[in-house]
Amino acid sequence: MNIINEMKLEFLSRSANEALARSAVSQFAAQLDPTLEELGDIKTSVSEAVTNAVVHAYPDKLGQVLLRARILEGGILEVTVRDKGVGIEDIGQARSPLYTTGGEERSGMGFTIMESFMDTLRVRSAPGRGTTVAMRKRVMPRLLR
Amino acid sequence: MRVNWELRGNRLFLYLSGELDHHAAHQALVEVSAALDEHMPLHCVLDMSGLTFMDSSGIAVVLGTYRRLKSYGGELVVARAPNHAAKLLTMAGVDRIVPIGAVVQK
């Protein structure tokens, strides 16, 4: 699939960067002319993916989080969030609704929200090596809405 | 992220405004808990109309508020949730234990 546009952002796994990440992707996605609801779904999904990296990837230190957003042919937004942290032992369990290792301050709904708000979600992880979350959403051209 | 509160009779109104994400959620819960502990209201209204963003962290904040009230017999309703926030709360099934978007008598 042809890449029309691409941006990359690299930051430390500090929670203050969650807002930066979703705002950057939101600005980038604006060129697809999404509806407010689509933009809200995209921002929330990016926030969930980046929060996972902040909370889980580097439990007792700071590490790098790499965010890449692409616009692909056909009005498709692709967002990839990658860390080099502890990884996920059981991806199936991590993706199931309400499952969390984050305690009372987390809801365990992150992956469920990403799955529901985006068209596709792929998670690849290796314990000790890190996790990559890749998601895509097609933004309908306004003329076809 | 801001938390403001107002006591009217035995009803505590909590107003959340700004962006409610993981970064903001911890402080929001601390402030909500402080207001609840001070007043121990029987009825609490969590007004979300000022939120410009919410992710799954907001679900945990609503559930945390609910649990704190329930521990002494208080009741929680969520009021004026923006569509986006209401969608997330419903997705998590929070609407089965906390009424969402109920019209609030001032």
Coordinates of N, CA, C and O in Angstrom, one line a residue, chain A residues 20-136:
Chain A
L20 N 0.8 14.9 24.4 CA 1.6 15.3 23.3 C 1.3 14.3 22.1 O 1.1 14.7 21.0
A21 N 1.4 13.0 22.5 CA 1.2 12.0 21.4 C -0.1 12.0 20.7 O -0.2 12.0 19.5
R22 N -1.2 12.1 21.5 CA -2.5 12.1 20.9 C -2.8 13.4 20.1 O -3.5 13.4 19.1
S23 N -2.3 14.5 20.6 CA -2.4 15.8 19.9 C -1.7 15.8 18.6 O -2.2 16.2 17.6
A24 N -0.5 15.2 18.6 CA 0.3 15.2 17.4 C -0.4 14.3 16.3 O -0.5 14.7 15.1
V25 N -0.9 13.2 16.7 CA -1.6 12.3 15.7 C -2.9 13.0 15.3 O -3.2 12.9 14.1
S26 N -3.5 13.6 16.2 CA -4.8 14.3 15.8 C -4.5 15.4 14.7 O -5.3 15.5 13.8
Q27 N -3.5 16.2 14.9 CA -3.1 17.2 13.9 C -2.7 16.6 12.6 O -3.1 17.0 11.5
F28 N -2.0 15.5 12.7 CA -1.5 14.8 11.5 C -2.7 14.2 10.7 O -2.8 14.3 9.5
A29 N -3.7 13.6 11.5 CA -4.8 13.0 10.9 C -5.8 14.0 10.3 O -6.7 13.6 9.4
A30 N -5.7 15.2 10.7 CA -6.6 16.3 10.2 C -6.6 16.4 8.7 O -7.6 16.8 8.1
Q31 N -5.5 16.1 8.1 CA -5.5 16.2 6.6 C -6.4 15.2 5.9 O -6.6 15.3 4.7
L32 N -6.9 14.2 6.6 CA -7.9 13.3 6.0 C -9.3 13.8 6.2 O -10.2 13.1 5.8
D33 N -9.4 15.0 6.8 CA -10.7 15.6 7.0 C -11.7 14.7 7.8 O -12.8 14.5 7.3
P34 N -11.3 14.2 8.9 CA -12.2 13.3 9.7 C -13.3 14.1 10.4 O -13.2 15.3 10.6
T35 N -14.4 13.4 10.7 CA -15.4 14.0 11.5 C -14.9 14.1 13.0 O -13.9 13.5 13.3
L36 N -15.6 15.0 13.8 CA -15.1 15.1 15.2 C -15.2 13.8 15.9 O -14.3 13.5 16.8
E37 N -16.2 13.0 15.6 CA -16.3 11.7 16.2 C -15.1 10.8 15.9 O -14.5 10.1 16.7
E38 N -14.7 10.7 14.6 CA -13.6 9.9 14.1 C -12.3 10.4 14.8 O -11.5 9.6 15.3
L39 N -12.2 11.7 14.9 CA -11.0 12.3 15.5 C -10.9 11.9 17.0 O -9.8 11.6 17.5
G40 N -12.0 11.9 17.6 CA -12.1 11.5 19.0 C -11.7 10.1 19.2 O -11.0 9.7 20.1
D41 N -12.2 9.2 18.3 CA -11.9 7.8 18.4 C -10.4 7.6 18.2 O -9.7 6.8 18.9
I42 N -9.8 8.3 17.3 CA -8.3 8.2 17.0 C -7.5 8.7 18.2 O -6.6 8.0 18.7
K43 N -7.9 9.9 18.7 CA -7.2 10.4 19.9 C -7.2 9.4 21.1 O -6.2 9.2 21.8
T44 N -8.4 8.9 21.3 CA -8.5 8.0 22.5 C -7.7 6.7 22.3 O -7.0 6.3 23.2
S45 N -7.7 6.2 21.0 CA -6.9 5.0 20.8 C -5.4 5.2 21.0 O -4.7 4.4 21.5
V46 N -4.9 6.3 20.5 CA -3.5 6.7 20.6 C -3.2 6.8 22.1 O -2.2 6.3 22.6
S47 N -4.1 7.5 22.8 CA -3.9 7.7 24.3 C -3.8 6.3 25.0 O -2.9 6.2 25.9
E48 N -4.6 5.4 24.6 CA -4.6 4.1 25.2 C -3.3 3.3 25.0 O -2.7 2.8 25.9
A49 N -2.9 3.4 23.7 CA -1.6 2.7 23.3 C -0.4 3.3 24.0 O 0.4 2.5 24.5
V50 N -0.4 4.6 24.0 CA 0.8 5.3 24.7 C 0.7 5.1 26.2 O 1.8 4.8 26.8
T51 N -0.5 5.1 26.8 CA -0.6 4.9 28.2 C -0.1 3.5 28.6 O 0.6 3.3 29.6
N52 N -0.4 2.5 27.8 CA 0.1 1.1 28.0 C 1.6 1.1 28.1 O 2.2 0.5 29.0
A53 N 2.2 1.8 27.2 CA 3.7 1.9 27.1 C 4.2 2.6 28.4 O 5.2 2.1 29.0
V54 N 3.6 3.6 28.8 CA 4.0 4.4 30.0 C 3.8 3.6 31.3 O 4.7 3.6 32.1
V55 N 2.7 2.9 31.4 CA 2.4 2.2 32.6 C 3.1 0.9 32.7 O 3.6 0.5 33.8
H56 N 3.1 0.1 31.6 CA 3.5 -1.3 31.7 C 4.9 -1.6 31.1 O 5.6 -2.5 31.6
A57 N 5.4 -0.8 30.1 CA 6.6 -1.3 29.4 C 7.8 -1.1 30.3 O 8.7 -2.0 30.2
Y58 N 7.9 0.0 31.0 CA 9.1 0.3 31.8 C 8.7 0.5 33.3 O 8.6 1.6 33.7
P59 N 8.5 -0.7 34.0 CA 7.9 -0.6 35.3 C 8.7 0.3 36.3 O 8.1 1.0 37.1
D60 N 10.0 0.3 36.3 CA 10.7 1.0 37.3 C 11.8 1.9 36.7 O 12.8 2.2 37.4
K61 N 11.6 2.3 35.5 CA 12.5 3.3 34.9 C 11.8 4.0 33.7 O 10.7 3.6 33.4
L62 N 12.5 5.0 33.2 CA 12.0 5.6 32.0 C 12.6 5.0 30.7 O 13.7 4.5 30.8
G63 N 11.8 4.9 29.7 CA 12.3 4.3 28.4 C 11.8 5.1 27.2 O 10.9 5.9 27.4
Q64 N 12.3 4.6 26.1 CA 11.8 5.3 24.8 C 10.5 4.8 24.3 O 10.3 3.6 24.4
V65 N 9.6 5.7 23.9 CA 8.4 5.3 23.2 C 8.5 5.9 21.8 O 8.8 7.0 21.6
L66 N 8.3 5.0 20.8 CA 8.3 5.5 19.4 C 6.9 5.4 18.8 O 6.3 4.4 18.8
L67 N 6.5 6.6 18.3 CA 5.2 6.7 17.7 C 5.4 7.0 16.2 O 6.2 7.9 15.8
R68 N 4.7 6.3 15.4 CA 4.8 6.6 13.9 C 3.3 6.6 13.4 O 2.5 5.8 13.7
A69 N 3.0 7.7 12.6 CA 1.7 7.8 12.0 C 1.9 7.9 10.5 O 2.9 8.6 10.0
R70 N 1.1 7.2 9.8 CA 1.2 7.2 8.3 C -0.2 7.4 7.7 O -1.2 6.9 8.3
I71 N -0.2 8.1 6.6 CA -1.4 8.1 5.8 C -1.2 7.2 4.6 O -0.2 7.4 3.8
L72 N -2.0 6.2 4.4 CA -1.9 5.3 3.3 C -2.9 5.5 2.3 O -4.0 6.2 2.6
E73 N -2.6 5.1 1.1 CA -3.6 5.2 0.0 C -5.0 4.7 0.4 O -5.1 3.7 1.1
G74 N -6.0 5.4 0.0 CA -7.3 5.0 0.3 C -7.9 5.7 1.6 O -8.8 5.2 2.2
G75 N -7.2 6.7 2.1 CA -7.7 7.4 3.2 C -7.5 6.7 4.5 O -8.3 6.8 5.4
I76 N -6.4 5.9 4.6 CA -6.2 5.0 5.8 C -5.2 5.7 6.7 O -4.1 6.0 6.2
L77 N -5.5 5.8 8.0 CA -4.5 6.3 8.9 C -4.0 5.0 9.7 O -4.7 4.2 10.1
E78 N -2.7 5.0 9.7 CA -2.0 3.9 10.4 C -1.2 4.5 11.6 O -0.4 5.4 11.3
V79 N -1.4 4.0 12.8 CA -0.6 4.5 13.9 C 0.1 3.3 14.6 O -0.5 2.3 14.8
T80 N 1.4 3.4 14.7 CA 2.2 2.4 15.4 C 2.9 3.0 16.7 O 3.5 4.0 16.6
V81 N 2.7 2.3 17.8 CA 3.3 2.7 19.0 C 4.3 1.5 19.5 O 3.8 0.4 19.6
R82 N 5.5 1.8 19.6 CA 6.5 0.8 19.9 C 7.3 1.2 21.1 O 7.7 2.3 21.3
D83 N 7.6 0.1 22.0 CA 8.5 0.3 23.1 C 9.5 -0.8 23.1 O 9.3 -1.8 22.5
K84 N 10.6 -0.6 23.9 CA 11.6 -1.7 24.1 C 11.6 -2.1 25.5 O 12.7 -2.4 26.1
G85 N 10.4 -2.3 26.1 CA 10.3 -2.6 27.5 C 10.1 -4.1 27.8 O 10.7 -4.9 27.0
V86 N 9.4 -4.4 28.8 CA 9.4 -5.8 29.4 C 8.6 -6.7 28.5 O 8.7 -7.9 28.6
G87 N 7.7 -6.2 27.6 CA 6.9 -7.1 26.8 C 5.7 -7.6 27.5 O 5.5 -7.5 28.7
I88 N 4.9 -8.4 26.8 CA 3.6 -8.9 27.3 C 3.8 -10.5 27.2 O 4.0 -11.0 26.1
E89 N 3.6 -11.2 28.3 CA 3.7 -12.6 28.3 C 2.5 -13.3 27.5 O 2.7 -14.1 26.7
D90 N 1.3 -12.8 27.8 CA 0.1 -13.4 27.3 C -0.7 -12.3 26.6 O -1.5 -11.6 27.3
I91 N -0.6 -12.1 25.3 CA -1.3 -11.0 24.6 C -2.8 -11.2 24.7 O -3.6 -10.3 24.8
G92 N -3.2 -12.5 24.5 CA -4.7 -12.8 24.6 C -5.3 -12.3 25.9 O -6.4 -11.7 25.9
Q93 N -4.6 -12.6 27.0 CA -5.1 -12.2 28.3 C -5.1 -10.6 28.4 O -6.1 -10.0 28.9
A94 N -4.0 -10.0 27.9 CA -3.9 -8.6 28.0 C -5.0 -7.9 27.2 O -5.5 -6.8 27.6
R95 N -5.4 -8.5 26.1 CA -6.4 -7.9 25.3 C -7.8 -8.1 25.8 O -8.8 -7.4 25.3
S96 N -8.0 -9.0 26.7 CA -9.4 -9.3 27.1 C -10.0 -8.1 28.0 O -9.3 -7.6 28.8
P97 N -11.3 -7.8 27.8 CA -11.9 -6.7 28.5 C -11.8 -6.8 30.0 O -11.9 -7.9 30.6
L98 N -11.5 -5.7 30.7 CA -11.4 -5.5 32.1 C -10.2 -6.2 32.8 O -10.0 -6.1 34.0
Y99 N -9.3 -6.9 32.0 CA -8.1 -7.4 32.5 C -7.1 -6.3 32.7 O -6.8 -5.6 31.8
T100 N -6.5 -6.2 33.9 CA -5.5 -5.2 34.1 C -4.5 -5.7 35.2 O -4.9 -6.4 36.1
T101 N -3.2 -5.3 35.0 CA -2.3 -5.5 36.1 C -1.9 -4.1 36.7 O -1.0 -4.0 37.5
G102 N -2.7 -3.1 36.3 CA -2.4 -1.7 36.7 C -3.1 -1.3 38.0 O -3.0 -0.1 38.4
G103 N -3.8 -2.1 38.7 CA -4.4 -1.7 40.0 C -5.7 -0.9 39.8 O -6.3 -0.8 38.7
E104 N -6.1 -0.3 40.9 CA -7.4 0.4 41.0 C -7.5 1.6 40.1 O -8.6 2.1 39.7
E105 N -6.4 2.1 39.7 CA -6.4 3.4 38.9 C -6.5 3.1 37.4 O -6.6 4.0 36.6
R106 N -6.5 1.8 37.0 CA -6.7 1.5 35.6 C -8.0 0.7 35.4 O -8.5 0.0 36.4
S107 N -8.5 0.6 34.2 CA -9.8 0.0 34.0 C -9.7 -1.3 33.3 O -10.7 -2.1 33.2
G108 N -8.6 -1.6 32.6 CA -8.5 -2.8 31.8 C -9.2 -2.8 30.5 O -9.5 -3.8 29.9
M109 N -9.6 -1.6 30.1 CA -10.4 -1.4 28.9 C -9.6 -0.9 27.7 O -10.1 -0.7 26.6
G110 N -8.3 -0.7 27.8 CA -7.5 -0.1 26.8 C -7.5 -0.8 25.4 O -7.9 -0.2 24.4
F111 N -7.2 -2.1 25.4 CA -7.2 -2.8 24.1 C -8.6 -2.9 23.6 O -8.8 -2.8 22.4
T112 N -9.6 -3.1 24.4 CA -11.0 -3.2 24.0 C -11.4 -1.9 23.3 O -12.1 -1.9 22.2
I113 N -11.0 -0.8 23.8 CA -11.3 0.5 23.2 C -10.6 0.7 21.9 O -11.2 1.1 20.9
M114 N -9.3 0.3 21.8 CA -8.6 0.4 20.5 C -9.3 -0.5 19.5 O -9.4 -0.1 18.3
E115 N -9.6 -1.7 19.9 CA -10.3 -2.6 18.9 C -11.6 -2.0 18.4 O -11.9 -2.2 17.2
S116 N -12.3 -1.4 19.3 CA -13.6 -0.9 18.9 C -13.6 0.4 18.1 O -14.4 0.6 17.2
F117 N -12.6 1.2 18.4 CA -12.6 2.5 17.7 C -11.8 2.5 16.4 O -12.0 3.4 15.6
M118 N -10.9 1.5 16.3 CA -10.1 1.5 15.0 C -10.6 0.3 14.2 O -11.3 -0.6 14.7
D119 N -10.2 0.2 12.9 CA -10.7 -0.9 12.1 C -9.9 -2.1 12.3 O -10.4 -3.2 12.3
T120 N -8.6 -2.0 12.5 CA -7.7 -3.2 12.8 C -6.8 -2.8 13.9 O -6.3 -1.7 14.1
L121 N -6.4 -3.9 14.7 CA -5.4 -3.7 15.7 C -4.5 -4.9 15.7 O -5.0 -6.1 15.8
R122 N -3.2 -4.7 15.6 CA -2.3 -5.8 15.7 C -1.3 -5.6 16.9 O -0.8 -4.4 17.1
V123 N -1.1 -6.6 17.7 CA -0.1 -6.5 18.8 C 0.9 -7.5 18.7 O 0.6 -8.7 18.5
R124 N 2.2 -7.1 18.7 CA 3.3 -8.0 18.7 C 4.2 -7.7 19.9 O 4.5 -6.6 20.2
S125 N 4.5 -8.8 20.6 CA 5.3 -8.6 21.8 C 6.2 -9.7 22.1 O 5.9 -10.9 21.8
A126 N 7.4 -9.4 22.6 CA 8.3 -10.5 23.0 C 8.8 -10.1 24.4 O 9.3 -9.0 24.6
P127 N 8.6 -11.0 25.4 CA 9.0 -10.7 26.8 C 10.5 -10.3 26.8 O 11.4 -11.0 26.2
G128 N 10.8 -9.2 27.4 CA 12.1 -8.6 27.5 C 12.6 -7.8 26.3 O 13.6 -7.2 26.4
R129 N 11.8 -7.8 25.3 CA 12.2 -7.2 24.0 C 11.4 -6.0 23.7 O 11.8 -5.0 23.0
G130 N 10.1 -6.0 24.1 CA 9.2 -4.8 23.9 C 8.0 -5.2 23.2 O 7.7 -6.4 22.9
T131 N 7.2 -4.2 22.9 CA 5.8 -4.4 22.4 C 5.6 -3.4 21.3 O 6.0 -2.2 21.3
T132 N 4.9 -3.9 20.2 CA 4.5 -3.0 19.1 C 3.0 -3.1 18.9 O 2.5 -4.2 18.8
V133 N 2.3 -2.0 18.9 CA 0.9 -1.9 18.7 C 0.7 -1.2 17.4 O 1.1 0.0 17.2
A134 N 0.0 -1.8 16.4 CA -0.2 -1.1 15.1 C -1.7 -1.1 14.9 O -2.4 -2.2 15.0
M135 N -2.3 0.0 14.6 CA -3.7 0.1 14.3 C -4.0 1.0 13.1 O -3.3 1.9 12.8
R136 N -5.1 0.6 12.5 CA -5.5 1.4 11.3 C -7.0 1.8 11.3 O -7.8 1.0 11.9

